Amino acid sequence: MWIFCSHAYNRIVILLKDNKGTVPMIWQQCLQNLKSKLSEAVFQMYFANLDCVEESPSKVVVEAPHEVDVQLINRSYKGLFELAYQEETGRNVEIEIRHPRKSHSEPAQPSFTAFPGIALSDEYRFTNFVVGKNSQFAYSAAYAVAQAPGKTKFNPLLIYGGSGLGKTHLIQAIGNFVKQQNHEKHVRYITSDDFMREYVESLKNDRISELSMFYRNKVDLLLMDDLQFLSGRNETQNEFFHIFNALHQAGKQIVLTSDHPPSEVKGLEERLISRFQWGLCVDIQPPDVETREAILRKKADALKLDDISDDVIKFLASSIDGNVRLLEGAVRKLLLQASIRNSEIDIEMAREIVVSLGTTIRKRINLDDIISVVAEYFSVDDDKILEGGRGTKEVAQARQVAMFLMKELSNLSLKSVGRRFGDRDHSTVVHAIKTVQKLMESDTTFKRTIESLKHKIQV
Ligand code: ADP
Ligand code: MG
């Protein structure tokens, strides 16, 4: 069934899925159109799983299952998408690509419909988690708990660590493992802020005792992600405290994650903190460079990127921070770039991706490094490059190159770059950049020199 709101609203909203979940022709045509414009790999990876959820005369809303893809599609494909839509419908619309809202997530299992919760993602498995020194302990504890929920000393198990280090992956891997071993087990995965919403909704609808019974009687394994959001929510914490006690007493396993050790989560009640210490608190640290390489390899294999060289892997592992989410993002971007340009993945492409990750690059570009690398290459003094006067021909060229690299490798404005070089005007910086760019276009040796200087500064 298609639902049209009245024209009087000056906005027609069409739900693009009918109640049987069939997707209408227009959307299929758009996808076909896009398919013809993209390589098969890219289409399958980013577009085959898109869902069109809303359409109005000026806007079409599309949902992508992965957050990284949302960013990527928005950045690289929005225009193409809009073009495809226009070609198929003759209409100019804005396409909004977004991640499904939590409320759209599927119920965890049918018997849980009273309190739907969040479904486990199939992708989070022990088998595709790369174990390094940083995560060995957390991994072993999680695995032990998954094999014998409620029967180890690790109850509760609390895993803490910074963002993007694999906490959600591990906690969901426990859930997936337990479900795989025994389909009957009721695994409840929830983030603490969803738990809070559930609690508030139940209060509003006079269903608090129902909620409480539900957790006590229907849950065999409780997985609570991102505990830190309970901070300062005293009533929610109180409810959780009672649920925790009841489950624990009944020998049910509880697993939690947090961005900090519980004693450092501000606004968390003492009695909860002490409960968490009954079991085991383990941390996940950022992966070291070898582990980052192993993670990149694994992610590349999973995406069937076999032709990615060791050099590229090593370069990415040494340039990107310990955040695994970023490592994963870099691999996906590489695949995308290689397919857009229809070329092999090389260091240059990897470097562009690292630069585009901007502030998250592990090795923050040190401005002094730029000056000293350039000064060394042109055999001039660092100070000469930075001075106000013109200097020799070599000094002038070194300065232009340094300005160019500084603009390219940092987030500095033209004005700030000028200020660093003896308080020069921003138009001088523009001139320097243009001069270097022109020379790079006409002289391939010079271009190679600039690339190698860039490499030296970054690695
Ligand atoms: P957190 O919950 O700690 O913020 P996530 O578990 O969401 O981090 O991890 C971010 C991304 O990185 C996920 O896609 C996850 O699969 C991946 N990831 C994290 N650590 C690892 C690892 N050790 N091996 C493989 N993938 C990992
Ligand atoms: Mg997480």
CSV table of C-alpha atoms and ligand atoms in Angstrom, one decimal:
chain,number,residue,atom,x,y,z
A,1,MET,CA,0.0,0.0,0.0
A,2,TRP,CA,1.3,3.4,-0.9
A,3,ILE,CA,0.4,6.2,1.5
A,4,PHE,CA,-0.1,9.7,0.2
A,5,CYS,CA,-0.6,12.5,2.6
A,6,SER,CA,-2.8,15.3,1.3
A,7,HIS,CA,-1.6,17.7,-1.3
A,8,ALA,CA,-2.9,20.4,1.0
A,9,TYR,CA,0.2,19.8,3.1
A,10,ASN,CA,2.2,21.0,0.1
A,11,ARG,CA,4.3,17.9,0.7
A,12,ILE,CA,3.5,14.5,-0.5
A,13,VAL,CA,5.1,11.8,1.5
A,14,ILE,CA,5.2,8.4,-0.1
A,15,LEU,CA,6.3,5.5,1.9
A,16,LEU,CA,8.4,3.7,-0.6
A,17,LYS,CA,7.9,0.3,0.8
A,18,ASP,CA,4.4,-1.2,0.8
A,19,ASN,CA,3.3,-3.4,3.6
A,20,LYS,CA,4.6,-6.5,2.0
A,21,GLY,CA,8.1,-4.9,1.9
A,22,THR,CA,8.1,-4.7,-1.9
A,23,VAL,CA,10.1,-1.9,-3.3
A,24,PRO,CA,8.5,0.1,-6.1
A,25,MET,CA,9.7,0.3,-9.7
A,26,ILE,CA,11.2,3.9,-9.5
A,27,TRP,CA,13.6,2.9,-6.8
A,28,GLN,CA,14.6,-0.2,-8.7
A,29,GLN,CA,15.1,1.9,-11.9
A,30,CYS,CA,17.3,4.3,-9.9
A,31,LEU,CA,19.4,1.5,-8.7
A,32,GLN,CA,19.8,0.0,-12.2
A,33,ASN,CA,20.8,3.4,-13.4
A,34,LEU,CA,23.4,3.7,-10.7
A,35,LYS,CA,24.6,0.2,-11.4
A,36,SER,CA,25.3,1.2,-15.0
A,37,LYS,CA,27.4,4.1,-13.8
A,38,LEU,CA,29.5,2.2,-11.3
A,39,SER,CA,31.7,-0.8,-11.1
A,40,GLU,CA,30.0,-4.0,-9.9
A,41,ALA,CA,32.2,-4.2,-6.7
A,42,VAL,CA,31.3,-0.7,-5.6
A,43,PHE,CA,27.7,-1.1,-6.5
A,44,GLN,CA,27.4,-4.4,-4.5
A,45,MET,CA,29.3,-2.9,-1.6
A,46,TYR,CA,27.6,0.4,-1.1
A,47,PHE,CA,24.3,0.3,-3.0
A,48,ALA,CA,22.9,-3.1,-3.1
A,49,ASN,CA,21.8,-2.9,0.5
A,50,LEU,CA,20.3,0.6,0.5
A,51,ASP,CA,16.8,1.1,1.5
A,52,CYS,CA,14.6,3.9,0.3
A,53,VAL,CA,12.4,4.9,3.2
A,54,GLU,CA,10.9,8.2,2.3
A,55,GLU,CA,10.2,10.4,-0.8
A,56,SER,CA,8.9,13.9,-1.1
A,57,PRO,CA,9.0,16.3,-4.0
A,58,SER,CA,12.2,17.8,-2.9
A,59,LYS,CA,13.9,15.0,-1.0
A,60,VAL,CA,14.4,11.3,-1.0
A,61,VAL,CA,15.7,9.6,2.2
A,62,VAL,CA,17.8,6.5,1.8
A,63,GLU,CA,19.2,4.3,4.6
A,64,ALA,CA,22.5,2.5,4.5
A,65,PRO,CA,23.2,-0.2,7.0
A,66,HIS,CA,26.7,0.9,7.9
A,67,GLU,CA,27.7,4.3,9.3
A,68,VAL,CA,31.0,4.4,7.4
A,69,ASP,CA,29.1,3.9,4.2
A,70,VAL,CA,26.7,6.7,5.0
A,71,GLN,CA,29.7,9.1,5.2
A,72,LEU,CA,31.3,7.7,2.1
A,73,ILE,CA,28.2,7.7,-0.1
A,74,ASN,CA,27.4,11.2,1.1
A,75,ARG,CA,30.9,12.4,0.2
A,76,SER,CA,31.5,10.6,-3.0
A,77,TYR,CA,28.2,9.5,-4.5
A,78,LYS,CA,25.5,12.0,-3.6
A,79,GLY,CA,25.7,13.8,-6.8
A,80,LEU,CA,25.7,10.7,-8.9
A,81,PHE,CA,22.7,9.4,-7.0
A,82,GLU,CA,20.8,12.7,-7.6
A,83,LEU,CA,21.7,12.5,-11.2
A,84,ALA,CA,20.4,8.9,-11.5
A,85,TYR,CA,17.2,10.0,-9.8
A,86,GLN,CA,16.8,12.9,-12.1
A,87,GLU,CA,17.4,10.8,-15.2
A,88,GLU,CA,14.8,8.2,-14.1
A,89,THR,CA,12.1,10.6,-12.8
A,90,GLY,CA,12.8,13.9,-14.4
A,91,ARG,CA,12.8,15.5,-11.0
A,92,ASN,CA,15.5,17.3,-9.2
A,93,VAL,CA,15.7,16.2,-5.6
A,94,GLU,CA,18.0,16.1,-2.7
A,95,ILE,CA,19.0,12.6,-1.7
A,96,GLU,CA,19.6,12.2,2.0
A,97,ILE,CA,21.6,9.2,3.0
A,98,ARG,CA,21.5,8.2,6.6
A,99,HIS,CA,21.9,5.4,9.1
A,100,PRO,CA,18.7,3.7,10.2
A,101,ARG,CA,17.4,5.2,13.4
A,102,LYS,CA,17.5,2.9,16.4
A,103,SER,CA,13.8,2.6,16.4
A,104,HIS,CA,14.0,1.0,13.0
A,105,SER,CA,16.1,-1.8,14.2
A,106,GLU,CA,14.6,-5.2,14.1
A,107,PRO,CA,13.4,-6.9,17.3
A,108,ALA,CA,16.0,-9.1,18.8
A,109,GLN,CA,13.7,-12.0,18.7
A,110,PRO,CA,10.0,-12.5,18.4
A,111,SER,CA,9.2,-13.2,22.0
A,112,PHE,CA,10.8,-9.9,22.9
A,113,THR,CA,8.3,-7.8,21.0
A,114,ALA,CA,7.1,-6.2,24.3
A,115,PHE,CA,10.6,-4.5,24.6
A,116,PRO,CA,12.2,-4.8,21.2
A,117,GLY,CA,15.8,-4.1,22.0
A,118,ILE,CA,18.6,-4.1,19.4
A,119,ALA,CA,19.4,-7.0,17.1
A,120,LEU,CA,22.9,-8.4,17.2
A,121,SER,CA,25.0,-7.7,14.1
A,122,ASP,CA,26.0,-10.8,12.3
A,123,GLU,CA,29.4,-9.3,11.5
A,124,TYR,CA,30.6,-9.3,15.1
A,125,ARG,CA,32.2,-12.7,15.6
A,126,PHE,CA,35.1,-14.1,17.6
A,127,THR,CA,36.4,-15.5,14.4
A,128,ASN,CA,36.9,-12.2,12.7
A,129,PHE,CA,38.3,-10.4,15.7
A,130,VAL,CA,42.1,-9.9,15.4
A,131,VAL,CA,43.7,-10.5,18.7
A,132,GLY,CA,46.8,-8.6,19.7
A,133,LYS,CA,48.6,-7.9,22.9
A,134,ASN,CA,46.3,-5.0,23.4
A,135,SER,CA,43.1,-7.1,23.4
A,136,GLN,CA,44.3,-10.6,24.4
A,137,PHE,CA,43.0,-10.5,27.9
A,138,ALA,CA,39.6,-9.0,27.0
A,139,TYR,CA,39.3,-11.5,24.2
A,140,SER,CA,40.1,-14.5,26.4
A,141,ALA,CA,37.7,-13.4,29.1
A,142,ALA,CA,34.9,-12.8,26.5
A,143,TYR,CA,35.5,-16.1,24.9
A,144,ALA,CA,35.5,-18.0,28.3
A,145,VAL,CA,32.2,-16.3,29.2
A,146,ALA,CA,30.6,-17.1,25.9
A,147,GLN,CA,31.5,-20.8,26.3
A,148,ALA,CA,30.1,-21.0,29.8
A,149,PRO,CA,27.8,-18.1,30.5
A,150,GLY,CA,27.2,-17.5,34.2
A,151,LYS,CA,29.5,-20.4,35.1
A,152,THR,CA,32.8,-18.6,35.2
A,153,LYS,CA,34.2,-16.3,37.8
A,154,PHE,CA,33.8,-13.5,35.3
A,155,ASN,CA,30.3,-12.4,36.2
A,156,PRO,CA,29.8,-9.7,35.5
A,157,LEU,CA,32.4,-9.2,32.8
A,158,LEU,CA,33.2,-5.6,32.1
A,159,ILE,CA,35.3,-4.5,29.1
A,160,TYR,CA,36.4,-1.0,29.0
A,161,GLY,CA,38.5,1.1,26.6
A,162,GLY,CA,38.6,4.0,24.1
A,163,SER,CA,36.3,4.5,21.1
A,164,GLY,CA,36.7,2.2,18.1
A,165,LEU,CA,38.8,-0.4,19.9
A,166,GLY,CA,36.4,-3.4,19.5
A,167,LYS,CA,34.2,-3.3,22.7
A,168,THR,CA,30.9,-3.6,20.8
A,169,HIS,CA,32.5,-6.2,18.5
A,170,LEU,CA,33.5,-8.4,21.5
A,171,ILE,CA,30.3,-8.0,23.5
A,172,GLN,CA,28.2,-8.9,20.5
A,173,ALA,CA,30.5,-11.7,19.6
A,174,ILE,CA,29.6,-13.2,23.0
A,175,GLY,CA,25.9,-12.9,22.1
A,176,ASN,CA,26.3,-14.4,18.7
A,177,PHE,CA,28.3,-17.3,20.0
A,178,VAL,CA,25.8,-18.1,22.8
A,179,LYS,CA,22.9,-17.9,20.3
A,180,GLN,CA,24.8,-20.2,18.0
A,181,GLN,CA,25.4,-22.8,20.7
A,182,ASN,CA,21.9,-22.7,22.0
A,183,HIS,CA,19.0,-21.0,20.0
A,184,GLU,CA,16.8,-21.2,23.0
A,185,LYS,CA,18.9,-18.8,25.1
A,186,HIS,CA,17.4,-15.3,25.4
A,187,VAL,CA,20.2,-12.9,24.6
A,188,ARG,CA,19.5,-9.3,25.4
A,189,TYR,CA,21.8,-6.8,23.8
A,190,ILE,CA,21.1,-3.2,24.7
A,191,THR,CA,23.0,0.1,25.0
A,192,SER,CA,22.7,1.9,28.3
A,193,ASP,CA,21.0,4.9,26.7
A,194,ASP,CA,18.4,2.6,25.1
A,195,PHE,CA,17.9,1.0,28.4
A,196,MET,CA,17.3,4.4,29.8
A,197,ARG,CA,14.7,5.2,27.1
A,198,GLU,CA,13.0,1.9,27.7
A,199,TYR,CA,12.8,2.7,31.4
A,200,VAL,CA,11.5,6.2,30.8
A,201,GLU,CA,8.9,4.9,28.3
A,202,SER,CA,7.8,2.2,30.7
A,203,LEU,CA,7.4,4.8,33.5
A,204,LYS,CA,5.3,6.9,31.2
A,205,ASN,CA,3.1,4.0,30.2
A,206,ASP,CA,2.8,2.5,33.6
A,207,ARG,CA,4.7,-0.6,32.5
A,208,ILE,CA,7.6,-0.5,35.0
A,209,SER,CA,6.7,-3.8,36.6
A,210,GLU,CA,6.3,-5.4,33.2
A,211,LEU,CA,9.8,-4.2,32.2
A,212,SER,CA,11.3,-5.4,35.5
A,213,MET,CA,9.6,-8.8,35.1
A,214,PHE,CA,10.7,-9.0,31.5
A,215,TYR,CA,14.4,-8.6,32.4
A,216,ARG,CA,14.2,-11.0,35.4
A,217,ASN,CA,12.3,-13.8,33.6
A,218,LYS,CA,13.0,-13.5,30.0
A,219,VAL,CA,16.7,-12.8,29.8
A,220,ASP,CA,19.4,-15.4,30.0
A,221,LEU,CA,22.3,-13.3,29.0
A,222,LEU,CA,22.4,-9.5,29.4
A,223,LEU,CA,24.8,-7.5,27.3
A,224,MET,CA,24.9,-3.8,28.1
A,225,ASP,CA,27.0,-1.7,25.8
A,226,ASP,CA,28.3,1.7,26.7
A,227,LEU,CA,27.5,1.8,30.3
A,228,GLN,CA,28.9,5.4,30.6
A,229,PHE,CA,25.6,6.8,29.4
A,230,LEU,CA,23.9,5.8,32.6
A,231,SER,CA,26.0,8.5,34.2
A,232,GLY,CA,23.9,10.8,36.3
A,233,ARG,CA,20.7,8.9,35.6
A,234,ASN,CA,20.0,7.9,39.1
A,235,GLU,CA,16.5,6.4,38.7
A,236,THR,CA,17.6,4.3,35.7
A,237,GLN,CA,20.7,3.2,37.6
A,238,ASN,CA,18.4,2.2,40.5
A,239,GLU,CA,16.3,0.0,38.1
A,240,PHE,CA,19.3,-1.5,36.6
A,241,PHE,CA,20.8,-2.2,40.0
A,242,HIS,CA,17.8,-4.4,40.9
A,243,ILE,CA,17.7,-6.1,37.5
A,244,PHE,CA,21.4,-6.8,37.9
A,245,ASN,CA,21.0,-8.3,41.3
A,246,ALA,CA,18.1,-10.5,40.3
A,247,LEU,CA,20.0,-11.8,37.2
A,248,HIS,CA,23.2,-12.3,39.1
A,249,GLN,CA,21.5,-14.2,41.8
A,250,ALA,CA,19.8,-16.5,39.3
A,251,GLY,CA,23.3,-17.3,37.9
A,252,LYS,CA,22.6,-15.4,34.6
A,253,GLN,CA,25.6,-13.9,32.8
A,254,ILE,CA,26.0,-10.1,32.6
A,255,VAL,CA,28.5,-8.4,30.3
A,256,LEU,CA,29.1,-4.7,30.2
A,257,THR,CA,31.3,-2.3,28.3
A,258,SER,CA,32.3,1.2,29.1
A,259,ASP,CA,34.7,3.9,27.8
A,260,HIS,CA,36.4,4.1,31.2
A,261,PRO,CA,36.9,1.8,34.2
A,262,PRO,CA,33.7,2.0,36.2
A,263,SER,CA,35.4,3.9,39.1
A,264,GLU,CA,36.2,6.6,36.6
A,265,VAL,CA,32.7,6.9,35.1
A,266,LYS,CA,31.4,10.1,36.6
A,267,GLY,CA,27.9,10.0,38.1
A,268,LEU,CA,27.8,6.2,38.5
A,269,GLU,CA,26.5,5.1,41.9
A,270,GLU,CA,29.0,3.5,44.3
A,271,ARG,CA,26.9,0.4,44.8
A,272,LEU,CA,26.9,-0.3,41.0
A,273,ILE,CA,30.6,0.3,40.9
A,274,SER,CA,31.1,-2.2,43.7
A,275,ARG,CA,28.8,-4.8,41.9
A,276,PHE,CA,30.9,-4.5,38.8
A,277,GLN,CA,33.9,-5.4,40.8
A,278,TRP,CA,32.4,-8.8,41.8
A,279,GLY,CA,33.5,-10.2,38.4
A,280,LEU,CA,36.2,-9.1,36.1
A,281,CYS,CA,37.1,-5.7,34.6
A,282,VAL,CA,39.4,-5.9,31.6
A,283,ASP,CA,40.6,-3.2,29.3
A,284,ILE,CA,41.3,-3.0,25.6
A,285,GLN,CA,44.2,-0.8,24.6
A,286,PRO,CA,44.9,0.7,21.2
A,287,PRO,CA,46.5,-1.9,18.9
A,288,ASP,CA,50.3,-1.7,18.3
A,289,VAL,CA,51.6,-1.3,14.8
A,290,GLU,CA,51.9,-5.1,14.1
A,291,THR,CA,48.3,-5.7,15.3
A,292,ARG,CA,47.2,-2.8,13.1
A,293,GLU,CA,48.8,-4.5,10.1
A,294,ALA,CA,47.1,-7.7,11.0
A,295,ILE,CA,43.7,-6.0,11.3
A,296,LEU,CA,44.2,-4.2,8.0
A,297,ARG,CA,45.1,-7.4,6.3
A,298,LYS,CA,42.0,-9.1,7.7
A,299,LYS,CA,39.7,-6.3,6.7
A,300,ALA,CA,41.2,-6.2,3.2
A,301,ASP,CA,40.7,-10.0,2.8
A,302,ALA,CA,37.2,-9.7,4.0
A,303,LEU,CA,36.6,-7.1,1.2
A,304,LYS,CA,38.4,-9.4,-1.3
A,305,LEU,CA,41.1,-6.8,-1.8
A,306,ASP,CA,43.8,-9.3,-2.6
A,307,ASP,CA,46.1,-7.0,-4.6
A,308,ILE,CA,46.8,-4.6,-1.7
A,309,SER,CA,50.6,-4.6,-1.2
A,310,ASP,CA,52.5,-5.0,2.0
A,311,ASP,CA,53.9,-1.5,1.5
A,312,VAL,CA,50.4,0.0,1.5
A,313,ILE,CA,49.4,-2.0,4.6
A,314,LYS,CA,52.5,-1.0,6.4
A,315,PHE,CA,52.0,2.6,5.4
A,316,LEU,CA,48.4,2.7,6.6
A,317,ALA,CA,49.3,0.9,9.8
A,318,SER,CA,52.0,3.3,10.6
A,319,SER,CA,50.0,6.4,9.7
A,320,ILE,CA,46.7,5.7,11.3
A,321,ASP,CA,45.9,6.0,14.9
A,322,GLY,CA,45.1,2.9,17.1
A,323,ASN,CA,41.3,3.4,16.3
A,324,VAL,CA,40.3,0.3,14.5
A,325,ARG,CA,37.2,2.0,13.1
A,326,LEU,CA,39.5,4.3,11.2
A,327,LEU,CA,41.6,1.5,9.9
A,328,GLU,CA,38.5,-0.2,8.6
A,329,GLY,CA,37.3,3.0,7.1
A,330,ALA,CA,40.6,3.5,5.3
A,331,VAL,CA,40.4,0.0,3.7
A,332,ARG,CA,36.9,0.7,2.5
A,333,LYS,CA,37.9,4.0,1.1
A,334,LEU,CA,40.8,2.4,-0.8
A,335,LEU,CA,38.5,-0.1,-2.4
A,336,LEU,CA,36.2,2.7,-3.5
A,337,GLN,CA,39.0,4.9,-4.8
A,338,ALA,CA,40.6,2.1,-6.7
A,339,SER,CA,37.3,1.3,-8.4
A,340,ILE,CA,36.4,4.9,-9.2
A,341,ARG,CA,39.8,5.4,-10.8
A,342,ASN,CA,39.9,1.9,-12.1
A,343,SER,CA,43.5,1.7,-11.0
A,344,GLU,CA,45.7,-0.4,-8.7
A,345,ILE,CA,45.9,0.5,-5.0
A,346,ASP,CA,49.2,2.3,-4.5
A,347,ILE,CA,51.0,4.2,-1.7
A,348,GLU,CA,49.9,7.5,-3.2
A,349,MET,CA,46.3,6.6,-3.0
A,350,ALA,CA,46.8,5.4,0.5
A,351,ARG,CA,48.5,8.6,1.4
A,352,GLU,CA,45.6,10.7,0.1
A,353,ILE,CA,43.2,8.7,2.2
A,354,VAL,CA,45.4,9.2,5.3
A,355,VAL,CA,45.5,12.9,4.6
A,356,SER,CA,41.7,12.9,4.1
A,357,LEU,CA,41.3,11.4,7.5
A,358,GLY,CA,42.7,14.7,8.7
A,359,THR,CA,43.0,15.3,12.4
A,360,THR,CA,42.8,11.6,13.2
A,361,ILE,CA,46.2,10.8,11.7
A,362,ARG,CA,48.4,9.3,14.4
A,363,LYS,CA,51.5,11.2,13.3
A,364,ARG,CA,50.4,14.8,13.6
A,365,ILE,CA,52.2,16.7,11.1
A,366,ASN,CA,54.9,18.7,12.9
A,367,LEU,CA,55.4,22.0,11.1
A,368,ASP,CA,59.1,22.0,12.1
A,369,ASP,CA,59.5,18.7,10.3
A,370,ILE,CA,58.2,20.3,7.1
A,371,ILE,CA,60.8,23.1,7.3
A,372,SER,CA,63.7,20.8,8.2
A,373,VAL,CA,62.9,18.2,5.5
A,374,VAL,CA,62.6,20.9,2.9
A,375,ALA,CA,65.7,22.8,4.1
A,376,GLU,CA,67.7,19.6,4.0
A,377,TYR,CA,66.7,18.8,0.5
A,378,PHE,CA,67.5,22.3,-0.8
A,379,SER,CA,70.6,22.6,1.3
A,380,VAL,CA,69.6,25.8,3.0
A,381,ASP,CA,69.2,26.9,6.6
A,382,ASP,CA,65.9,26.4,8.3
A,383,ASP,CA,66.1,30.0,9.6
A,384,LYS,CA,66.6,31.3,6.1
A,385,ILE,CA,63.3,29.7,4.9
A,386,LEU,CA,61.4,31.3,7.8
A,387,GLU,CA,63.0,34.8,7.5
A,388,GLY,CA,61.2,37.8,6.1
A,389,GLY,CA,63.8,38.7,3.4
A,390,ARG,CA,63.9,37.2,-0.1
A,391,GLY,CA,67.2,35.3,0.1
A,392,THR,CA,68.9,33.4,-2.7
A,393,LYS,CA,67.1,31.7,-5.5
A,394,GLU,CA,67.3,28.3,-3.6
A,395,VAL,CA,66.0,29.8,-0.4
A,396,ALA,CA,63.0,31.4,-2.3
A,397,GLN,CA,62.2,28.1,-3.9
A,398,ALA,CA,62.6,26.1,-0.7
A,399,ARG,CA,60.3,28.6,1.0
A,400,GLN,CA,57.6,28.2,-1.7
A,401,VAL,CA,57.8,24.4,-1.5
A,402,ALA,CA,57.6,24.6,2.3
A,403,MET,CA,54.5,26.8,2.1
A,404,PHE,CA,52.9,24.5,-0.4
A,405,LEU,CA,53.5,21.4,1.8
A,406,MET,CA,52.4,23.2,4.9
A,407,LYS,CA,49.1,24.1,3.3
A,408,GLU,CA,48.6,20.7,1.9
A,409,LEU,CA,49.6,18.7,5.0
A,410,SER,CA,48.1,20.8,7.8
A,411,ASN,CA,44.8,22.4,8.5
A,412,LEU,CA,46.3,25.9,8.6
A,413,SER,CA,44.7,28.8,6.8
A,414,LEU,CA,46.6,30.7,4.2
A,415,LYS,CA,47.0,33.5,6.6
A,416,SER,CA,48.5,31.3,9.4
A,417,VAL,CA,50.9,29.8,6.9
A,418,GLY,CA,52.0,33.3,5.8
A,419,ARG,CA,52.4,34.3,9.4
A,420,ARG,CA,54.9,31.4,10.0
A,421,PHE,CA,57.1,32.6,7.2
A,422,GLY,CA,58.2,36.0,8.5
A,423,ASP,CA,54.7,37.4,8.6
A,424,ARG,CA,54.1,37.2,4.9
A,425,ASP,CA,50.8,38.2,3.3
A,426,HIS,CA,48.4,35.4,2.4
A,427,SER,CA,48.6,36.4,-1.3
A,428,THR,CA,52.3,35.5,-1.2
A,429,VAL,CA,51.3,32.0,0.0
A,430,VAL,CA,48.7,31.7,-2.8
A,431,HIS,CA,51.4,32.7,-5.3
A,432,ALA,CA,53.9,30.1,-3.8
A,433,ILE,CA,51.3,27.3,-4.0
A,434,LYS,CA,50.4,28.2,-7.6
A,435,THR,CA,54.0,28.3,-8.6
A,436,VAL,CA,54.7,24.9,-7.1
A,437,GLN,CA,51.6,23.4,-8.6
A,438,LYS,CA,52.5,24.7,-12.1
A,439,LEU,CA,56.0,23.4,-11.9
A,440,MET,CA,54.6,20.0,-10.7
A,441,GLU,CA,52.4,19.9,-13.8
A,442,SER,CA,55.2,20.7,-16.2
A,443,ASP,CA,58.1,18.9,-14.6
A,444,THR,CA,57.6,15.3,-13.6
A,445,THR,CA,61.0,15.1,-11.8
A,446,PHE,CA,60.0,18.1,-9.7
A,447,LYS,CA,56.6,16.4,-9.0
A,448,ARG,CA,58.4,13.3,-7.8
A,449,THR,CA,60.6,15.3,-5.6
A,450,ILE,CA,57.6,16.9,-3.9
A,451,GLU,CA,55.9,13.5,-3.5
A,452,SER,CA,59.0,12.1,-1.9
A,453,LEU,CA,59.3,15.1,0.5
A,454,LYS,CA,55.7,14.7,1.4
A,455,HIS,CA,56.4,11.0,2.1
A,456,LYS,CA,59.4,11.8,4.3
A,457,ILE,CA,57.4,14.3,6.4
A,458,GLN,CA,54.5,11.9,6.9
A,459,VAL,CA,56.1,8.7,7.7
B,1,ADP,P1,34.0,0.3,20.2
B,1,ADP,O1,32.7,-0.3,20.6
B,1,ADP,O2,35.1,0.0,21.1
B,1,ADP,O3,33.9,1.8,20.0
B,1,ADP,P2,33.7,-1.3,17.8
B,1,ADP,O4,33.6,-2.6,18.4
B,1,ADP,O5,32.5,-0.7,17.3
B,1,ADP,O6,34.5,-0.3,18.8
B,1,ADP,O7,34.8,-1.4,16.7
B,1,ADP,C1,34.9,-0.5,15.6
B,1,ADP,C2,35.1,-1.3,14.3
B,1,ADP,O8,36.3,-1.9,14.3
B,1,ADP,C3,34.1,-2.4,14.1
B,1,ADP,O9,33.7,-2.5,12.8
B,1,ADP,C4,34.8,-3.6,14.6
B,1,ADP,O10,34.4,-4.8,13.9
B,1,ADP,C5,36.3,-3.3,14.2
B,1,ADP,N1,37.2,-3.9,15.1
B,1,ADP,C6,37.6,-3.4,16.3
B,1,ADP,N2,38.6,-4.1,16.9
B,1,ADP,C7,38.8,-5.1,16.0
B,1,ADP,C8,39.7,-6.3,16.0
B,1,ADP,N3,40.6,-6.5,17.0
B,1,ADP,N4,39.7,-7.1,14.9
B,1,ADP,C9,38.8,-6.9,13.9
B,1,ADP,N5,38.0,-5.8,13.8
B,1,ADP,C10,37.9,-5.0,14.9
B,2,MG,MG,30.8,0.5,20.8
